[in-house]
Amino acid sequence: MQVALIGLTQSGKSSLFSAITEGQGGSGAAGVGQIERAVVKVPDERLDFLTEMYKPKKTTHATIEFLDLPGFSFVSESGQQEARKLIAQARQSEMLVLVICGFSSSSVAAYRDRVDPMADLEELQNEMLLADLELVTNRLEKLEKSKNKPTKTADADKKEYAILQRCNEAIENLQPLSSAIQSEEEEKIVRSFGFLTLKPAVVVLNVSDDDVSGVAAITAEQAGCEVIQLSATLESELVALDADERDAFLEDMGVEEIAKDRLVKTCYKAVNVISFLTSGEDEVRAWTIPAACPAPEAAGAIHSDIQRGFIRAEVVAYDDLVAEGDMKGVKAAGKSRLEGKTYEVQDGDIINFRFNV
Ligand SMILES: Nc1nc2c(ncn2[C@@H]2O[C@H](COP(=O)(O)OP(=O)(O)OP(=O)(O)O)[C@@H](O)[C@H]2O)c(=O)[nH]1
Ligand SMILES: [Mg+2]
């Protein structure tokens, strides 16, 4: 799963990236126009608990790949061209983090000489919509020429043409693209285009250190998605501290969790995936599956043999394990379940698959 950090120039994307990756992906000092990438563990207190319990040789987290894209500037023609290329890159990610500048600094030139988060967000979202519209119209023009020719793809082309026309209408009527999609099949076709405005998104409002606990300048309603307010520079300083210092600092601030952890978890949830867990002396591990996934398919995330030879899933809910203290207690309380093929795996299920091949 891949998440791209995008935004207008100098909004703090690279600072945020450095905090999220705890510095592993470089310091944001890469050459101008370069894309940085790094794989990040999704924090999971359930894995911490299981690791404490089993003391395994290895603990494996779910992961997300983050991309740090250079900032977009729509001020000049050349900036717009550059942004177009970067947008093509962002289309490949499953999710977007829109990093919006909410800090003023004497040493950083503000985009369009303003510190106006709402105006920046509107400009960014507007450009995303325009880019999607351009994609729709280009493709429609191509299909216009080919759709009535007796080619191999004529049927598929006609279908696509009809959907894209509806997409076009939706954008022109200022409706979200999602309103143009009527079935799962259509969704699949549309997904292959990588429309930016259809991707799950979260807005990060990057404010000064002393504003982090203030009222956010953008509400979730205005953004159309969750808004997380943080200070990217503060976050990157926090990750450089050792665990005790970090905890002391968070306690001082009166917050439970470092903001970048909250962001990574939010991204994971936003793409509609969940984790089930496996545990043992060798390894404690989180496995990523789509929400509402039947047990055999979940088993397939581990190995296709386990899916093929699926017999039953021995399932313990994480909360039951915590309540009973250990697996013995869980079994004594009758809270270990045997589930069959139609069972929908729940987030946090600890599973042992029985299979036969
Ligand atoms: N005062 C202050 N400065 C910040 C904050 N976040 C970022 N900066 C500074 O703003 C400048 C740009 O930050 P970057 O993280 O490089 O921004 P960017 O979005 O990656 O920039 P581009 O990739 O060029 O678009 C740097 O000098 C940062 O130190 C903040 O919360 N407060
Ligand atoms: Mg940058």
mmCIF file of C-alpha atoms in Angstrom, residues 18-351:
data_model
loop_
_atom_site.group_PDB
_atom_site.id
_atom_site.type_symbol
_atom_site.label_atom_id
_atom_site.label_comp_id
_atom_site.label_asym_id
_atom_site.label_seq_id
_atom_site.Cartn_x
_atom_site.Cartn_y
_atom_site.Cartn_z
ATOM 1 C CA SER A 18 11.329 12.828 7.751
ATOM 2 C CA ALA A 19 9.213 12.558 10.933
ATOM 3 C CA ILE A 20 7.061 9.703 9.579
ATOM 4 C CA THR A 21 10.086 7.734 8.452
ATOM 5 C CA GLU A 22 12.082 8.686 11.559
ATOM 6 C CA GLY A 23 14.787 9.956 9.255
ATOM 7 C CA GLN A 24 15.310 6.681 7.343
ATOM 8 C CA GLY A 25 14.220 8.126 4.013
ATOM 9 C CA GLY A 26 16.832 10.851 3.925
ATOM 10 C CA SER A 27 16.410 14.292 5.404
ATOM 11 C CA GLY A 28 14.427 15.848 2.611
ATOM 12 C CA ALA A 29 17.715 17.220 1.373
ATOM 13 C CA ALA A 30 17.459 15.344 -1.938
ATOM 14 C CA GLY A 31 17.745 17.329 -5.129
ATOM 15 C CA VAL A 32 14.882 19.526 -6.236
ATOM 16 C CA GLY A 33 12.216 17.619 -8.120
ATOM 17 C CA GLN A 34 13.191 14.264 -6.695
ATOM 18 C CA ILE A 35 10.723 11.829 -5.169
ATOM 19 C CA GLU A 36 11.709 10.197 -1.903
ATOM 20 C CA ARG A 37 10.194 6.916 -0.742
ATOM 21 C CA ALA A 38 10.371 4.857 2.425
ATOM 22 C CA VAL A 39 8.546 1.935 4.013
ATOM 23 C CA VAL A 40 7.074 2.677 7.435
ATOM 24 C CA LYS A 41 5.758 0.331 10.129
ATOM 25 C CA VAL A 42 2.163 0.863 11.158
ATOM 26 C CA PRO A 43 2.193 1.308 14.960
ATOM 27 C CA ASP A 44 0.087 -1.390 16.622
ATOM 28 C CA GLU A 45 -0.202 -1.729 20.408
ATOM 29 C CA ARG A 46 -1.677 -5.206 19.921
ATOM 30 C CA LEU A 47 1.617 -6.379 18.438
ATOM 31 C CA ASP A 48 3.445 -4.819 21.382
ATOM 32 C CA PHE A 49 1.207 -6.765 23.757
ATOM 33 C CA LEU A 50 1.694 -10.077 21.911
ATOM 34 C CA THR A 51 5.426 -9.509 21.687
ATOM 35 C CA GLU A 52 5.577 -8.980 25.445
ATOM 36 C CA MET A 53 3.587 -12.200 25.900
ATOM 37 C CA TYR A 54 5.385 -14.529 23.472
ATOM 38 C CA LYS A 55 8.856 -12.969 23.397
ATOM 39 C CA PRO A 56 9.159 -14.110 19.759
ATOM 40 C CA LYS A 57 12.354 -14.073 17.719
ATOM 41 C CA LYS A 58 10.745 -11.585 15.391
ATOM 42 C CA THR A 59 7.877 -9.087 15.346
ATOM 43 C CA THR A 60 6.537 -8.017 11.958
ATOM 44 C CA HIS A 61 4.333 -4.945 11.562
ATOM 45 C CA ALA A 62 1.999 -4.040 8.747
ATOM 46 C CA THR A 63 3.707 -1.476 6.533
ATOM 47 C CA ILE A 64 2.901 1.485 4.315
ATOM 48 C CA GLU A 65 5.160 2.953 1.666
ATOM 49 C CA PHE A 66 5.210 6.747 1.831
ATOM 50 C CA LEU A 67 6.267 8.979 -1.055
ATOM 51 C CA ASP A 68 7.452 12.543 -0.577
ATOM 52 C CA LEU A 69 6.642 14.484 -3.734
ATOM 53 C CA PRO A 70 8.145 17.871 -4.557
ATOM 54 C CA GLY A 71 5.677 20.699 -4.001
ATOM 55 C CA PHE A 72 3.292 21.911 -6.686
ATOM 56 C CA SER A 73 3.374 25.525 -7.783
ATOM 57 C CA PHE A 74 0.612 26.745 -10.038
ATOM 58 C CA VAL A 75 1.947 30.293 -10.113
ATOM 59 C CA SER A 76 3.852 29.985 -13.398
ATOM 60 C CA GLU A 77 3.440 28.040 -16.639
ATOM 61 C CA SER A 78 6.594 25.997 -16.003
ATOM 62 C CA GLY A 79 5.396 25.248 -12.479
ATOM 63 C CA GLN A 80 2.116 23.973 -13.859
ATOM 64 C CA GLN A 81 3.909 21.667 -16.264
ATOM 65 C CA GLU A 82 6.076 20.319 -13.481
ATOM 66 C CA ALA A 83 2.995 19.802 -11.293
ATOM 67 C CA ARG A 84 1.318 17.831 -14.080
ATOM 68 C CA LYS A 85 4.176 15.340 -14.115
ATOM 69 C CA LEU A 86 4.072 14.992 -10.351
ATOM 70 C CA ILE A 87 0.315 14.509 -10.415
ATOM 71 C CA ALA A 88 0.780 11.626 -12.849
ATOM 72 C CA GLN A 89 3.023 10.073 -10.206
ATOM 73 C CA ALA A 90 0.491 10.667 -7.423
ATOM 74 C CA ARG A 91 -2.156 8.813 -9.454
ATOM 75 C CA GLN A 92 -0.318 5.572 -8.729
ATOM 76 C CA SER A 93 -0.672 5.870 -4.963
ATOM 77 C CA GLU A 94 -3.710 4.453 -3.194
ATOM 78 C CA MET A 95 -4.062 7.393 -0.879
ATOM 79 C CA LEU A 96 -3.072 11.050 -0.594
ATOM 80 C CA VAL A 97 -1.941 13.133 2.347
ATOM 81 C CA LEU A 98 -2.560 16.784 1.504
ATOM 82 C CA VAL A 99 0.003 18.807 3.460
ATOM 83 C CA ILE A 100 -1.204 22.376 3.969
ATOM 84 C CA CYS A 101 0.918 25.229 5.299
ATOM 85 C CA GLY A 102 -0.431 26.830 8.466
ATOM 86 C CA PHE A 103 2.782 28.352 9.813
ATOM 87 C CA SER A 104 4.445 31.624 9.077
ATOM 88 C CA SER A 105 8.183 31.912 9.165
ATOM 89 C CA SER A 106 10.540 34.743 8.350
ATOM 90 C CA SER A 107 12.940 32.327 6.655
ATOM 91 C CA VAL A 108 10.440 30.541 4.393
ATOM 92 C CA ALA A 109 8.786 32.270 1.439
ATOM 93 C CA ALA A 110 5.058 31.552 1.719
ATOM 94 C CA TYR A 111 3.219 30.254 -1.350
ATOM 95 C CA ARG A 112 1.619 33.236 -3.136
ATOM 96 C CA ASP A 113 2.835 35.342 -0.171
ATOM 97 C CA ARG A 114 -0.019 34.204 1.992
ATOM 98 C CA VAL A 115 -0.563 31.985 5.018
ATOM 99 C CA ASP A 116 -4.116 30.978 4.329
ATOM 100 C CA PRO A 117 -4.728 27.247 4.833
ATOM 101 C CA MET A 118 -8.271 27.306 3.445
ATOM 102 C CA ALA A 119 -7.212 29.143 0.266
ATOM 103 C CA ASP A 120 -4.286 26.724 -0.192
ATOM 104 C CA LEU A 121 -6.505 23.688 0.290
ATOM 105 C CA GLU A 122 -9.075 25.042 -2.150
ATOM 106 C CA GLU A 123 -6.404 25.732 -4.740
ATOM 107 C CA LEU A 124 -4.931 22.263 -4.324
ATOM 108 C CA GLN A 125 -8.293 20.482 -4.468
ATOM 109 C CA ASN A 126 -9.344 22.580 -7.418
ATOM 110 C CA GLU A 127 -6.186 21.669 -9.326
ATOM 111 C CA MET A 128 -6.730 18.002 -8.495
ATOM 112 C CA LEU A 129 -10.207 18.241 -9.941
ATOM 113 C CA LEU A 130 -8.932 20.015 -13.068
ATOM 114 C CA ALA A 131 -6.304 17.329 -13.558
ATOM 115 C CA ASP A 132 -9.002 14.667 -13.321
ATOM 116 C CA LEU A 133 -11.192 16.574 -15.758
ATOM 117 C CA GLU A 134 -8.306 16.801 -18.202
ATOM 118 C CA LEU A 135 -7.813 13.057 -17.969
ATOM 119 C CA VAL A 136 -11.515 12.473 -18.625
ATOM 120 C CA THR A 137 -11.691 14.786 -21.635
ATOM 121 C CA ASN A 138 -8.484 13.423 -23.191
ATOM 122 C CA ARG A 139 -9.710 9.886 -22.905
ATOM 123 C CA LEU A 140 -13.162 10.811 -24.195
ATOM 124 C CA GLU A 141 -11.612 12.425 -27.259
ATOM 125 C CA LYS A 142 -9.637 9.270 -28.003
ATOM 126 C CA LEU A 143 -12.661 7.044 -27.514
ATOM 127 C CA GLU A 144 -14.769 9.350 -29.659
ATOM 128 C CA LYS A 145 -12.577 8.390 -32.600
ATOM 129 C CA SER A 146 -12.289 4.675 -31.878
ATOM 130 C CA LYS A 147 -15.550 3.646 -30.271
ATOM 131 C CA ASN A 148 -17.482 2.968 -33.453
ATOM 132 C CA LYS A 149 -14.685 1.171 -35.217
ATOM 133 C CA PRO A 150 -14.944 -2.624 -35.240
ATOM 134 C CA THR A 151 -11.917 -3.170 -33.026
ATOM 135 C CA LYS A 152 -11.389 -5.937 -30.499
ATOM 136 C CA THR A 153 -11.998 -3.536 -27.644
ATOM 137 C CA ALA A 154 -15.165 -1.963 -29.112
ATOM 138 C CA ASP A 155 -17.478 -3.255 -26.368
ATOM 139 C CA ALA A 156 -15.187 -2.256 -23.552
ATOM 140 C CA ASP A 157 -14.613 1.117 -25.194
ATOM 141 C CA LYS A 158 -18.335 1.810 -25.392
ATOM 142 C CA LYS A 159 -18.765 0.989 -21.733
ATOM 143 C CA GLU A 160 -15.844 3.181 -20.792
ATOM 144 C CA TYR A 161 -17.159 6.003 -22.932
ATOM 145 C CA ALA A 162 -20.512 5.960 -21.156
ATOM 146 C CA ILE A 163 -18.911 6.018 -17.701
ATOM 147 C CA LEU A 164 -16.494 8.787 -18.602
ATOM 148 C CA GLN A 165 -19.307 10.888 -20.002
ATOM 149 C CA ARG A 166 -21.056 10.600 -16.674
ATOM 150 C CA CYS A 167 -17.773 11.498 -14.919
ATOM 151 C CA ASN A 168 -17.514 14.532 -17.155
ATOM 152 C CA GLU A 169 -21.042 15.621 -16.308
ATOM 153 C CA ALA A 170 -20.424 15.113 -12.600
ATOM 154 C CA ILE A 171 -17.365 17.356 -12.630
ATOM 155 C CA GLU A 172 -19.142 20.002 -14.689
ATOM 156 C CA ASN A 173 -22.033 19.973 -12.224
ATOM 157 C CA LEU A 174 -19.563 20.259 -9.324
ATOM 158 C CA GLN A 175 -20.533 16.812 -8.068
ATOM 159 C CA PRO A 176 -17.946 14.365 -6.729
ATOM 160 C CA LEU A 177 -16.720 11.776 -9.235
ATOM 161 C CA SER A 178 -17.967 8.992 -6.990
ATOM 162 C CA SER A 179 -21.551 10.063 -7.807
ATOM 163 C CA ALA A 180 -20.991 8.974 -11.421
ATOM 164 C CA ILE A 181 -20.154 5.391 -10.538
ATOM 165 C CA GLN A 182 -22.975 2.893 -10.379
ATOM 166 C CA SER A 183 -21.503 -0.558 -9.912
ATOM 167 C CA GLU A 184 -18.448 -2.424 -8.717
ATOM 168 C CA GLU A 185 -17.511 -3.170 -12.303
ATOM 169 C CA GLU A 186 -17.572 0.537 -13.113
ATOM 170 C CA GLU A 187 -15.547 1.281 -10.053
ATOM 171 C CA LYS A 188 -12.865 -1.103 -11.277
ATOM 172 C CA ILE A 189 -12.740 0.572 -14.683
ATOM 173 C CA VAL A 190 -12.575 4.017 -13.120
ATOM 174 C CA ARG A 191 -9.981 2.994 -10.544
ATOM 175 C CA SER A 192 -7.504 2.164 -13.294
ATOM 176 C CA PHE A 193 -7.412 5.860 -14.225
ATOM 177 C CA GLY A 194 -6.148 6.831 -10.780
ATOM 178 C CA PHE A 195 -8.403 9.867 -10.404
ATOM 179 C CA LEU A 196 -7.016 11.994 -7.586
ATOM 180 C CA THR A 197 -10.398 13.144 -6.327
ATOM 181 C CA LEU A 198 -11.551 9.547 -5.887
ATOM 182 C CA LYS A 199 -8.666 8.580 -3.632
ATOM 183 C CA PRO A 200 -9.022 8.442 0.116
ATOM 184 C CA ALA A 201 -7.306 11.509 1.544
ATOM 185 C CA VAL A 202 -6.377 13.126 4.815
ATOM 186 C CA VAL A 203 -5.429 16.763 5.288
ATOM 187 C CA VAL A 204 -2.420 17.575 7.438
ATOM 188 C CA LEU A 205 -2.461 21.131 8.650
ATOM 189 C CA ASN A 206 1.156 21.985 9.388
ATOM 190 C CA VAL A 207 1.241 24.688 12.060
ATOM 191 C CA SER A 208 3.889 26.253 14.315
ATOM 192 C CA ASP A 209 4.915 24.420 17.496
ATOM 193 C CA ASP A 210 2.862 26.717 19.698
ATOM 194 C CA ASP A 211 -0.318 26.282 17.629
ATOM 195 C CA VAL A 212 -0.614 22.493 17.681
ATOM 196 C CA SER A 213 -3.304 22.419 20.339
ATOM 197 C CA GLY A 214 -5.240 25.401 18.955
ATOM 198 C CA VAL A 215 -8.464 25.203 16.964
ATOM 199 C CA ALA A 216 -7.744 23.973 13.429
ATOM 200 C CA ALA A 217 -8.220 26.523 10.642
ATOM 201 C CA ILE A 218 -9.882 23.865 8.498
ATOM 202 C CA THR A 219 -12.705 21.602 9.657
ATOM 203 C CA ALA A 220 -13.223 18.047 8.438
ATOM 204 C CA GLU A 221 -16.447 19.195 6.824
ATOM 205 C CA GLN A 222 -14.672 21.889 4.829
ATOM 206 C CA ALA A 223 -11.908 19.480 3.822
ATOM 207 C CA GLY A 224 -14.222 16.604 2.958
ATOM 208 C CA CYS A 225 -11.918 14.288 4.916
ATOM 209 C CA GLU A 226 -10.178 13.966 8.267
ATOM 210 C CA VAL A 227 -7.909 16.864 9.282
ATOM 211 C CA ILE A 228 -4.860 16.292 11.463
ATOM 212 C CA GLN A 229 -3.175 19.349 12.904
ATOM 213 C CA LEU A 230 0.498 18.999 13.783
ATOM 214 C CA SER A 231 3.837 20.714 13.525
ATOM 215 C CA ALA A 232 6.073 18.876 11.088
ATOM 216 C CA THR A 233 9.251 20.384 12.512
ATOM 217 C CA LEU A 234 8.192 19.508 16.076
ATOM 218 C CA GLU A 235 7.356 15.954 14.993
ATOM 219 C CA SER A 236 10.735 15.466 13.384
ATOM 220 C CA GLU A 237 12.393 16.709 16.580
ATOM 221 C CA LEU A 238 10.252 14.339 18.667
ATOM 222 C CA VAL A 239 11.233 11.238 16.710
ATOM 223 C CA ALA A 240 14.880 12.046 17.362
ATOM 224 C CA LEU A 241 14.326 11.756 21.144
ATOM 225 C CA ASP A 242 14.607 8.429 22.943
ATOM 226 C CA ALA A 243 11.398 6.749 24.106
ATOM 227 C CA ASP A 244 11.467 8.062 27.701
ATOM 228 C CA GLU A 245 12.080 11.651 26.689
ATOM 229 C CA ARG A 246 9.377 11.373 24.083
ATOM 230 C CA ASP A 247 6.847 10.024 26.582
ATOM 231 C CA ALA A 248 7.679 12.767 29.072
ATOM 232 C CA PHE A 249 7.190 15.362 26.377
ATOM 233 C CA LEU A 250 3.845 13.938 25.264
ATOM 234 C CA GLU A 251 2.662 13.829 28.859
ATOM 235 C CA ASP A 252 3.608 17.495 29.243
ATOM 236 C CA MET A 253 1.585 18.283 26.141
ATOM 237 C CA GLY A 254 -1.331 16.246 27.445
ATOM 238 C CA VAL A 255 -1.518 13.993 24.378
ATOM 239 C CA GLU A 256 -1.394 10.216 24.270
ATOM 240 C CA GLU A 257 0.282 9.677 21.004
ATOM 241 C CA ILE A 258 2.784 11.357 18.744
ATOM 242 C CA ALA A 259 0.918 12.976 15.837
ATOM 243 C CA LYS A 260 2.841 11.171 13.126
ATOM 244 C CA ASP A 261 1.733 7.814 14.606
ATOM 245 C CA ARG A 262 -1.844 9.034 14.510
ATOM 246 C CA LEU A 263 -1.378 10.001 10.874
ATOM 247 C CA VAL A 264 0.099 6.638 9.858
ATOM 248 C CA LYS A 265 -2.771 4.794 11.578
ATOM 249 C CA THR A 266 -5.327 7.089 9.938
ATOM 250 C CA CYS A 267 -3.848 6.333 6.512
ATOM 251 C CA TYR A 268 -4.047 2.607 7.175
ATOM 252 C CA LYS A 269 -7.706 2.846 8.134
ATOM 253 C CA ALA A 270 -8.645 5.170 5.303
ATOM 254 C CA VAL A 271 -7.910 2.615 2.590
ATOM 255 C CA ASN A 272 -10.338 0.197 4.172
ATOM 256 C CA VAL A 273 -7.955 -2.520 5.273
ATOM 257 C CA ILE A 274 -7.700 -4.300 8.611
ATOM 258 C CA SER A 275 -5.081 -6.444 10.334
ATOM 259 C CA PHE A 276 -5.346 -9.898 11.747
ATOM 260 C CA LEU A 277 -2.563 -11.238 13.916
ATOM 261 C CA THR A 278 -0.619 -14.450 14.222
ATOM 262 C CA SER A 279 1.445 -15.294 17.264
ATOM 263 C CA GLY A 280 4.005 -17.823 18.353
ATOM 264 C CA GLU A 281 7.525 -18.251 19.655
ATOM 265 C CA ASP A 282 9.034 -17.639 16.227
ATOM 266 C CA GLU A 283 7.080 -14.654 15.086
ATOM 267 C CA VAL A 284 4.339 -12.274 16.090
ATOM 268 C CA ARG A 285 2.911 -10.649 13.017
ATOM 269 C CA ALA A 286 0.203 -8.370 11.622
ATOM 270 C CA TRP A 287 -1.274 -9.280 8.228
ATOM 271 C CA THR A 288 -3.051 -6.753 6.055
ATOM 272 C CA ILE A 289 -6.341 -7.807 4.455
ATOM 273 C CA PRO A 290 -9.331 -5.961 2.993
ATOM 274 C CA ALA A 291 -12.173 -5.252 5.420
ATOM 275 C CA ALA A 292 -14.955 -7.883 5.311
ATOM 276 C CA CYS A 293 -12.566 -10.573 4.132
ATOM 277 C CA PRO A 294 -13.695 -14.231 4.478
ATOM 278 C CA ALA A 295 -11.392 -16.475 6.519
ATOM 279 C CA PRO A 296 -9.940 -18.550 3.627
ATOM 280 C CA GLU A 297 -8.974 -15.400 1.722
ATOM 281 C CA ALA A 298 -7.323 -14.028 4.863
ATOM 282 C CA ALA A 299 -5.390 -17.310 5.115
ATOM 283 C CA GLY A 300 -4.240 -16.683 1.549
ATOM 284 C CA ALA A 301 -2.431 -13.569 2.753
ATOM 285 C CA ILE A 302 -0.068 -15.920 4.604
ATOM 286 C CA HIS A 303 0.219 -18.611 1.941
ATOM 287 C CA SER A 304 -1.895 -19.860 -0.957
ATOM 288 C CA ASP A 305 -1.580 -23.449 0.414
ATOM 289 C CA ILE A 306 -3.316 -22.434 3.625
ATOM 290 C CA GLN A 307 -6.146 -20.911 1.604
ATOM 291 C CA ARG A 308 -6.428 -23.959 -0.631
ATOM 292 C CA GLY A 309 -6.371 -26.453 2.226
ATOM 293 C CA PHE A 310 -8.411 -24.329 4.628
ATOM 294 C CA ILE A 311 -10.306 -26.351 7.239
ATOM 295 C CA ARG A 312 -11.054 -24.023 10.146
ATOM 296 C CA ALA A 313 -9.778 -20.855 11.749
ATOM 297 C CA GLU A 314 -9.110 -20.836 15.492
ATOM 298 C CA VAL A 315 -9.951 -17.261 16.414
ATOM 299 C CA VAL A 316 -9.374 -15.268 19.576
ATOM 300 C CA ALA A 317 -10.422 -11.631 19.709
ATOM 301 C CA TYR A 318 -7.600 -9.396 20.928
ATOM 302 C CA ASP A 319 -9.815 -7.803 23.594
ATOM 303 C CA ASP A 320 -10.679 -11.247 24.986
ATOM 304 C CA LEU A 321 -6.988 -12.083 25.274
ATOM 305 C CA VAL A 322 -6.332 -8.849 27.144
ATOM 306 C CA ALA A 323 -9.334 -9.467 29.431
ATOM 307 C CA GLU A 324 -8.367 -13.069 30.259
ATOM 308 C CA GLY A 325 -4.632 -12.397 30.512
ATOM 309 C CA ASP A 326 -3.389 -15.383 28.496
ATOM 310 C CA MET A 327 -4.453 -18.051 26.001
ATOM 311 C CA LYS A 328 -5.132 -20.584 28.786
ATOM 312 C CA GLY A 329 -7.576 -18.170 30.372
ATOM 313 C CA VAL A 330 -9.206 -17.497 27.014
ATOM 314 C CA LYS A 331 -9.763 -21.225 26.434
ATOM 315 C CA ALA A 332 -11.047 -21.768 29.984
ATOM 316 C CA ALA A 333 -13.541 -18.947 29.453
ATOM 317 C CA GLY A 334 -14.689 -20.564 26.208
ATOM 318 C CA LYS A 335 -13.684 -17.532 24.198
ATOM 319 C CA SER A 336 -11.551 -19.340 21.642
ATOM 320 C CA ARG A 337 -13.750 -19.913 18.599
ATOM 321 C CA LEU A 338 -13.585 -22.311 15.665
ATOM 322 C CA GLU A 339 -14.763 -20.493 12.553
ATOM 323 C CA GLY A 340 -15.532 -21.804 9.071
ATOM 324 C CA LYS A 341 -15.259 -20.649 5.482
ATOM 325 C CA THR A 342 -17.862 -17.921 5.671
ATOM 326 C CA TYR A 343 -16.431 -16.197 8.744
ATOM 327 C CA GLU A 344 -15.561 -12.550 8.130
ATOM 328 C CA VAL A 345 -12.255 -11.811 9.799
ATOM 329 C CA GLN A 346 -12.376 -8.893 12.248
ATOM 330 C CA ASP A 347 -9.683 -6.323 12.919
ATOM 331 C CA GLY A 348 -7.444 -7.610 15.722
ATOM 332 C CA ASP A 349 -8.431 -11.278 15.453
ATOM 333 C CA ILE A 350 -5.602 -13.539 16.558
ATOM 334 C CA ILE A 351 -5.836 -16.517 14.235
#
